[in-house]
Short mmCIF file of C-alpha atoms in Angstrom, two decimals:
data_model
loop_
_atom_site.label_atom_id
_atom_site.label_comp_id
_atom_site.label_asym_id
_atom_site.label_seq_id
_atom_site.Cartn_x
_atom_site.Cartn_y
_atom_site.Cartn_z
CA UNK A 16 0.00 0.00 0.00
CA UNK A 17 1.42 3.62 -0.70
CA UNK A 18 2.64 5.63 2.24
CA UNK A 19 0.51 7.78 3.96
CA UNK A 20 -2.84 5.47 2.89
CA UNK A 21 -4.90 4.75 6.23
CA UNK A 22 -4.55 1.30 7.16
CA UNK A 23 -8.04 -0.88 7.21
CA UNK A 24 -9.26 -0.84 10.59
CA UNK A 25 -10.38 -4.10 12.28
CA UNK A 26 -14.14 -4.80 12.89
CA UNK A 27 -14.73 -2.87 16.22
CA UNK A 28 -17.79 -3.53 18.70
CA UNK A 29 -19.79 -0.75 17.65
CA UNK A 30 -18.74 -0.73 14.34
CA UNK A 31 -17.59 2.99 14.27
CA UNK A 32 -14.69 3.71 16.62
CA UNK A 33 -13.12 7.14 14.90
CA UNK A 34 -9.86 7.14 16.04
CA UNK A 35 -7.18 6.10 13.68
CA UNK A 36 -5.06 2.39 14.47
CA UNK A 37 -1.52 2.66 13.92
CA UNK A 38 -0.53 -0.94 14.45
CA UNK A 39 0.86 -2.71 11.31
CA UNK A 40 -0.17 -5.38 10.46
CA UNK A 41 0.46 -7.81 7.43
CA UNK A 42 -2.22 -8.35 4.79
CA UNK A 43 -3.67 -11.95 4.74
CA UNK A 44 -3.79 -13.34 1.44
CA UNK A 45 -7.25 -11.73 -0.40
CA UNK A 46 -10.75 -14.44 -0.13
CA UNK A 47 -11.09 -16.48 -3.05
CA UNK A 48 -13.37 -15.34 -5.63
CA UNK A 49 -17.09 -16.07 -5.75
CA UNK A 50 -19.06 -17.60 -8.62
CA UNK A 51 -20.03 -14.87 -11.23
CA UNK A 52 -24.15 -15.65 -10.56
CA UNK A 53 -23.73 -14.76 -6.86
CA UNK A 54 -23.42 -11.10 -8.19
CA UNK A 55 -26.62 -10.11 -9.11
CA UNK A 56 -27.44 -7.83 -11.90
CA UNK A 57 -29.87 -5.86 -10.25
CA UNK A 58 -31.05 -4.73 -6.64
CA UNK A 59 -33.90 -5.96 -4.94
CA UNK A 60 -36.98 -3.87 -4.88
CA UNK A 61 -36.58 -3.23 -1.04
CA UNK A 62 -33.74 -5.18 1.22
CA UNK A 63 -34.69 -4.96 5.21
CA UNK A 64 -30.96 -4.33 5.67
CA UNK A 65 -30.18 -1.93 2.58
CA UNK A 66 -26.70 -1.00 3.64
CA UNK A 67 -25.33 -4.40 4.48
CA UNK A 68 -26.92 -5.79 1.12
CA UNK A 69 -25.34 -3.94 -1.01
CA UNK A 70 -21.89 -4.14 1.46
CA UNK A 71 -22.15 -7.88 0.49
CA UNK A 72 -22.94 -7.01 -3.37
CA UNK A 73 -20.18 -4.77 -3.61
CA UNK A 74 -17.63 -7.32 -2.30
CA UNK A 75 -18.76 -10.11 -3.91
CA UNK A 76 -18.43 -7.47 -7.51
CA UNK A 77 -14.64 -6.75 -6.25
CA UNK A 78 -14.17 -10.60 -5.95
CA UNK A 79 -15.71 -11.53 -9.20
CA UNK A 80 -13.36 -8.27 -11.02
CA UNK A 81 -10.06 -8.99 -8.75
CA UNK A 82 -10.24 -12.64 -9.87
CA UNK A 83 -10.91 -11.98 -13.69
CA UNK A 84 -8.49 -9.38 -14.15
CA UNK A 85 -5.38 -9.56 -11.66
CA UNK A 86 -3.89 -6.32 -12.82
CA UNK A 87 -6.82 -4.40 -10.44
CA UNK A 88 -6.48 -6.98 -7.51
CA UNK A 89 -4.46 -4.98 -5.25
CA UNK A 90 -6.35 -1.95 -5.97
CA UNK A 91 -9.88 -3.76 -5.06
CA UNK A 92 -7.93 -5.40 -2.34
CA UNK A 93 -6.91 -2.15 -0.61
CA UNK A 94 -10.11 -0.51 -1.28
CA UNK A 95 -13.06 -2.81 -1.23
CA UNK A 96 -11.82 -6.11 0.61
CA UNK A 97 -9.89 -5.58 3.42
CA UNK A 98 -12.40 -3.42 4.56
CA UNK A 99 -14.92 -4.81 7.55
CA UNK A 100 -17.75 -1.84 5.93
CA UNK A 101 -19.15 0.19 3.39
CA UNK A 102 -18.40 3.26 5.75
CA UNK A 103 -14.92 2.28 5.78
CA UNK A 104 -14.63 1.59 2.18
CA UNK A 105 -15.62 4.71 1.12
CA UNK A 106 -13.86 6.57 4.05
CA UNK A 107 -10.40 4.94 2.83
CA UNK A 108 -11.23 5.58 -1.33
CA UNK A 109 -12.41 9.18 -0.23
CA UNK A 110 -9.40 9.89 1.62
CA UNK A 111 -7.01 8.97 -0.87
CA UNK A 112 -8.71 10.48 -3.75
CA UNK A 113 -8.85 13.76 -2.29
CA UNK A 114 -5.82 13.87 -0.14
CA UNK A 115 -2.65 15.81 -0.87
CA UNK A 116 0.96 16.72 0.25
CA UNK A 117 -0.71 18.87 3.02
CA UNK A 118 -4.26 17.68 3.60
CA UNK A 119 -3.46 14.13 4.53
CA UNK A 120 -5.19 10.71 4.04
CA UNK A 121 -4.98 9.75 7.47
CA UNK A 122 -7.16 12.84 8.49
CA UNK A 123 -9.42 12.83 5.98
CA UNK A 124 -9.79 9.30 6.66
CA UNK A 125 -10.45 9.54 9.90
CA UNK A 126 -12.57 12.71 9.21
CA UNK A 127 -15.20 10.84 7.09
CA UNK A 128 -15.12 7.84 9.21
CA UNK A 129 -16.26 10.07 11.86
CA UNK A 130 -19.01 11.31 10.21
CA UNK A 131 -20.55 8.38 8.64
CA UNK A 132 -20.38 6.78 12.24
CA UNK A 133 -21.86 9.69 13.92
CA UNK A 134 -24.47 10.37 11.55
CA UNK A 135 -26.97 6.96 10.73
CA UNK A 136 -28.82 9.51 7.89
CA UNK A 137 -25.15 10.03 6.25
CA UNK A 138 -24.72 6.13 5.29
CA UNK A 139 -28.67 6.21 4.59
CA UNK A 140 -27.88 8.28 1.68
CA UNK A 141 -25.04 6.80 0.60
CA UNK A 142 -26.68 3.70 0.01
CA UNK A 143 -29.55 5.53 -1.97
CA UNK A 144 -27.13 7.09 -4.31
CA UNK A 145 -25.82 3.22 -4.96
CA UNK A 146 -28.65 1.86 -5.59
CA UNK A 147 -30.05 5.03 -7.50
CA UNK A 148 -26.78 5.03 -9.59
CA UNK A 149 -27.91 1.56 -10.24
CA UNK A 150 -30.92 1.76 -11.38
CA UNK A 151 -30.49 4.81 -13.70
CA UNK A 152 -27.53 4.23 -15.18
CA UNK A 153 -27.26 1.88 -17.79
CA UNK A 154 -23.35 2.27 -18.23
CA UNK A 155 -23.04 1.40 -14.25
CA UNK A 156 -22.52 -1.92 -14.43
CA UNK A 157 -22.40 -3.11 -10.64
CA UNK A 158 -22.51 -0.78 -7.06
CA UNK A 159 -18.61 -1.05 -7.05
CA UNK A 160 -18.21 0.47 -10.14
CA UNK A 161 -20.00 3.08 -8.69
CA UNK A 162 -18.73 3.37 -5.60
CA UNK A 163 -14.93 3.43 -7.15
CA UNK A 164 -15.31 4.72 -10.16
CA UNK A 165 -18.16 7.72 -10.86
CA UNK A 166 -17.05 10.84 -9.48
CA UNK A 167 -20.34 12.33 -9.32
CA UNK A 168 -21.00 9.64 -6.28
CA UNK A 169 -17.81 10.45 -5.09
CA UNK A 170 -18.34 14.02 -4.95
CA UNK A 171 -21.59 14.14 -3.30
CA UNK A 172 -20.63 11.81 -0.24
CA UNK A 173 -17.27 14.17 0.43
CA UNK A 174 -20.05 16.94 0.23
CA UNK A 175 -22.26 15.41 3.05
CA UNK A 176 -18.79 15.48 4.64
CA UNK A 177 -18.75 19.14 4.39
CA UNK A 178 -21.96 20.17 5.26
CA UNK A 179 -21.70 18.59 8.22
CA UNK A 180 -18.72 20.29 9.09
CA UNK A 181 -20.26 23.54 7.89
CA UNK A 182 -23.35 23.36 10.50
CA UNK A 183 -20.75 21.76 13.28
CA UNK A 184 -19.44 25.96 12.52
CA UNK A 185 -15.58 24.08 10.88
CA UNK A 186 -16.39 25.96 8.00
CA UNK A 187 -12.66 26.39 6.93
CA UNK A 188 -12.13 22.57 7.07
CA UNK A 189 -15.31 22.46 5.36
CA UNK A 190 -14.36 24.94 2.68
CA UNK A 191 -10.88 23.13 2.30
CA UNK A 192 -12.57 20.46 1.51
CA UNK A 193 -14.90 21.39 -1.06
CA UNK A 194 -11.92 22.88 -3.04
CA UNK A 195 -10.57 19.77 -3.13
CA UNK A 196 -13.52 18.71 -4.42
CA UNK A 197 -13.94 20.63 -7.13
CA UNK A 198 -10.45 20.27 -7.88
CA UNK A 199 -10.18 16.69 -8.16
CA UNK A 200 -13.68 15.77 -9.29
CA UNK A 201 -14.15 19.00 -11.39
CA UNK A 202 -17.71 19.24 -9.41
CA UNK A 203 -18.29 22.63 -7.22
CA UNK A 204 -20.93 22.30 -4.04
CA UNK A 205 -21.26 24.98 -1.21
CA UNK A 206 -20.66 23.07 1.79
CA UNK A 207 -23.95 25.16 3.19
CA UNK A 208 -25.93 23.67 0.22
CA UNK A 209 -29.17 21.03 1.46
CA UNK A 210 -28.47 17.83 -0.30
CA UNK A 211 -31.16 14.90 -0.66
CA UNK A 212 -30.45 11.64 -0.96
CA UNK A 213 -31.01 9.42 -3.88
CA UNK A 214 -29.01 11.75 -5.89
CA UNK A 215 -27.32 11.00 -9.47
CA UNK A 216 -24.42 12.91 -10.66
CA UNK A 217 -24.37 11.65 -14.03
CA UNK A 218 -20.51 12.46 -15.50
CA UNK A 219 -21.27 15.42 -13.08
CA UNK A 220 -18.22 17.36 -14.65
CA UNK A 221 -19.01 21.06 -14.41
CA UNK A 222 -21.63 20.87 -11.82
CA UNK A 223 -22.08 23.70 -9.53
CA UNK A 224 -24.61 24.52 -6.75
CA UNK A 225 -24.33 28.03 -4.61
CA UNK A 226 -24.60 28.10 -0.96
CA UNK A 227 -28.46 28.75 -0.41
CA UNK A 228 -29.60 25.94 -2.90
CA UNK A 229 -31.59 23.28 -1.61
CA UNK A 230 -31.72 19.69 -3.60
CA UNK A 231 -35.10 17.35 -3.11
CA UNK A 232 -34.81 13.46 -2.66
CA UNK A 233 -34.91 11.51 -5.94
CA UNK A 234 -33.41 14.28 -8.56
CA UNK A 235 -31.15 13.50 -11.53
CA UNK A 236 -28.53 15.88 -12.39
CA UNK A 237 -26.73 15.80 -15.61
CA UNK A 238 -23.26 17.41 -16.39
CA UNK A 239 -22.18 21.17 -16.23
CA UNK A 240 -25.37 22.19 -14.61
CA UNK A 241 -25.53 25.57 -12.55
CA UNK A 242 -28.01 26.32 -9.74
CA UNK A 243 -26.87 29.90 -9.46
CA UNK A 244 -27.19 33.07 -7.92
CA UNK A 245 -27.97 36.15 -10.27
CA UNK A 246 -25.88 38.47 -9.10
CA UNK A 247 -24.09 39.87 -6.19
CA UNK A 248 -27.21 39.73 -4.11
CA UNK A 249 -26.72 38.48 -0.74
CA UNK A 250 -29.18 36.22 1.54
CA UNK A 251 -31.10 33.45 0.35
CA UNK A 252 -30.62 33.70 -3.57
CA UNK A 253 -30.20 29.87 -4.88
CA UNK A 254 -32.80 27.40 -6.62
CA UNK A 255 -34.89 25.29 -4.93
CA UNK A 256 -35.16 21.66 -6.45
CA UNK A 257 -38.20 19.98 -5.64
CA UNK A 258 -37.97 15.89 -5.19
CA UNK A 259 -37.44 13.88 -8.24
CA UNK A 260 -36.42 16.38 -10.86
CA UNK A 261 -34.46 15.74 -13.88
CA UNK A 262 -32.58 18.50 -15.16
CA UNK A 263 -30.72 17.91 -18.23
CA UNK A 264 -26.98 18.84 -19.21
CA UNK A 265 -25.65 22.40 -19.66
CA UNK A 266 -29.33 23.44 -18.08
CA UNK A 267 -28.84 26.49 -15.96
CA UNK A 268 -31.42 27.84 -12.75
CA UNK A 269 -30.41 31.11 -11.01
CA UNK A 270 -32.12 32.83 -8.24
CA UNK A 271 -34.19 32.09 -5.86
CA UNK A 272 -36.49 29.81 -7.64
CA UNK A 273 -38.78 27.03 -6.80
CA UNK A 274 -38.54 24.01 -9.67
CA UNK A 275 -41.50 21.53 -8.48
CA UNK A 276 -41.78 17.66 -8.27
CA UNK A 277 -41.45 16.60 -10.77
CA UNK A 278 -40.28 18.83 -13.37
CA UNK A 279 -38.21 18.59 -16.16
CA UNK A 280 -35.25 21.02 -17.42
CA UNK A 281 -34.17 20.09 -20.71
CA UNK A 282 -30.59 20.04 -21.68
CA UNK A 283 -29.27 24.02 -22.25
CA UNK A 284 -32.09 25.72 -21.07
CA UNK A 285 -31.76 28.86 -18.71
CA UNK A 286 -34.12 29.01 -16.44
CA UNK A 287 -35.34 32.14 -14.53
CA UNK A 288 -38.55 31.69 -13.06
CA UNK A 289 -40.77 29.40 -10.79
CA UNK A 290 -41.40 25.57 -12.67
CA UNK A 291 -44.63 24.49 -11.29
CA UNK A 292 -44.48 20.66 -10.47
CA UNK A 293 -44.87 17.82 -13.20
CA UNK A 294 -44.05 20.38 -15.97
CA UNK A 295 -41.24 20.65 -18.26
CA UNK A 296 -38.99 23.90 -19.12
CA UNK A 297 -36.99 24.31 -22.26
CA UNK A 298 -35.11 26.58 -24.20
CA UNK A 299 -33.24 29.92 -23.59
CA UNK A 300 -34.68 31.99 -21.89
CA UNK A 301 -36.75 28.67 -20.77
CA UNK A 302 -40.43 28.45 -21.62
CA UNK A 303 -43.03 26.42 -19.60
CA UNK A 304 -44.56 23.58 -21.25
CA UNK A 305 -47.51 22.18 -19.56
CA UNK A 306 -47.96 18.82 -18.60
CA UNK A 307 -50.02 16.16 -20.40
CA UNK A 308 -49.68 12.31 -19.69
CA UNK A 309 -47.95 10.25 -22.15
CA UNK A 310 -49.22 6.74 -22.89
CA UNK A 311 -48.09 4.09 -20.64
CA UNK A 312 -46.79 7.01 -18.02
CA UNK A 313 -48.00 5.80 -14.59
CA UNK A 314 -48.97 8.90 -12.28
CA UNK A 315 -46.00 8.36 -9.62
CA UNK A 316 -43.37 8.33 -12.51
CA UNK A 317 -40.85 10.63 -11.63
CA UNK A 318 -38.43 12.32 -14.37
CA UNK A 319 -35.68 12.13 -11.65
CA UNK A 320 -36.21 8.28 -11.43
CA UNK A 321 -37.29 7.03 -14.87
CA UNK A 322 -34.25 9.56 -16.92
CA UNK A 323 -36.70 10.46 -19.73
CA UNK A 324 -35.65 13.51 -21.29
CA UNK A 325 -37.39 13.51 -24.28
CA UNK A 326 -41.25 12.78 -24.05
CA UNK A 327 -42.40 16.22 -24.17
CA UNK A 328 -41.01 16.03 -27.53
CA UNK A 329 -43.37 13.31 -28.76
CA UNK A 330 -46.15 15.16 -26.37
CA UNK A 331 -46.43 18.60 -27.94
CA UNK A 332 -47.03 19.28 -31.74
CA UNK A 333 -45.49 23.28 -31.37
CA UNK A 334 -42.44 21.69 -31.12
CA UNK A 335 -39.85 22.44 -33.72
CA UNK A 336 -36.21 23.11 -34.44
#
């Protein structure tokens, strides 16, 4: 393992001791792989234990990958399976993405650890961005891929990090860290910002969201999307995003608006006023469209859950390029 990596902590008896081991110990060889058809392709519909389901998907994925393609065994070994849980999984890949020369792993380790443990609704989330991830992405191809590969999911669980920080009043640690953020992921959150869960960064490069801007449960977010102030206005001056929006790439919302459940922005459009809920906005400056059920749309689809950007298309004869 590189210097300066946190070493994987031994199962404790609460499961989320913060402080930081520095006993040495040797790695034991990795477990054998499992069979291919113990990783299934999709997540249940509900799991009574969500978090230690998909714990037990993700390392049966990293045994499956580390067994078919030796070249990333260490790597899945150091991240994924000497770990005892998710929480320190993703503390330990966290850390040593986003650590430098002077912000070291073992603090930031220890610094997400300690937040995931003290926080139950923190790991809550993080699971729902998994399995959302999952379920919306058809290039995500298992809940390890996600976890170690898609920055987007990277970047919002360092960002729960950092609000929490922010409201503990550690708002330079917090601030540090969503520079480092933006700098390594290329994805810029105010640590102040109210994040749901459920949440999909998809590619997320270019992403930004200002310090007043609140983010429902259940929303899909596309690349280079702003939720922006207007000006040099102070106070509360970001967008609102209602639960399970979709708002497509390059789309950008400043001021103080409300977008409603539901609603759709389509890819480029700026948008500068209120979106009631269900409907979609498009273009630049954004016009409303209103809503009108397309066939085979059940009433509790939600944009933010089923991805589709383009039915208004099909729904609306005024439509033209």
């Amino acid at each position: 393992m590189p210097a300066g990596q946190p070493q994987p902590h031994e199962p404790d008896g609460g499961g989320g001791g913060t402080s930081h081991s520095n006993n040495h110990r040797a790695y034991s060889p990795p477990p054998a792989a499992l069979p291919a058809e113990l990783v299934p392709a999709y997540p249940p519909p509900e799991s009574e234990d969500d978090e230690s389901w998909v714990w037990t998907q993700i390392k049966a994925e990293a045994r499956r990958d580390a067994d078919a393609e030796p070249a990333l065994a260490s790597f899945l070994y150091a991240t994924v399976l000497s770990h005892p849980s998710l929480p320190r999984s993703l503390s330990f890949h966290l850390a040593n993405k986003l650590c430098s020369s002077t912000l070291l792993s073992t603090l930031l380790y220890d610094l997400f650890l300690a937040s995931l443990t003290a926080h139950p609704s923190l790991r809550a989330a993080v699971v729902a961005d998994l399995l959302a991830a999952r379920a919306r992405d058809p290039a995500c191809v298992g809940f390890s891929h996600c976890l170690l590969n898609f920055k987007g999911f990277l970047a919002i669980q360092a960002h729960r990090v950092a609000h929490v920080l922010w409201a503990q009043n550690r708002r330079p640690l917090a601030l540090a860290l969503q520079s480092r953020v933006a700098d390594v992921f290329a994805v810029d959150i105010h640590p102040a910002a109210v994040v749901g869960k459920a949440i999909l960064l998809d590619h997320a490069t270019g992403v930004v969201i200002g310090e007043t801007a609140v983010v429902g449960d259940n929303v899909s977010i596309l690349h280079h999307v702003t939720l922006g102030g207007t000006g040099k206005a102070v106070g509360d001056r970001h967008p609102k995003i209602g639960d399970g929006v979709l708002i497509g790439a390059g789309a950008t919302i400043l001021g103080n608006v409300m977008i409603g459940a539901g609603a759709k922005i389509g890819a480029g459009s700026v948008v500068l006023i209120d979106v009631p809920a269900r409907s979609t906005a498009v273009g630049n400056p954004a016009r409303l469209l209103g809503r009108r059920k397309s066939d085979g749309e059940k009433e509790e689809d939600m944009p933010g859950e089923s991805m589709d950007h383009t039915s208004f298309i099909r729904q609306w004869s005024d439509y033209t390029i």
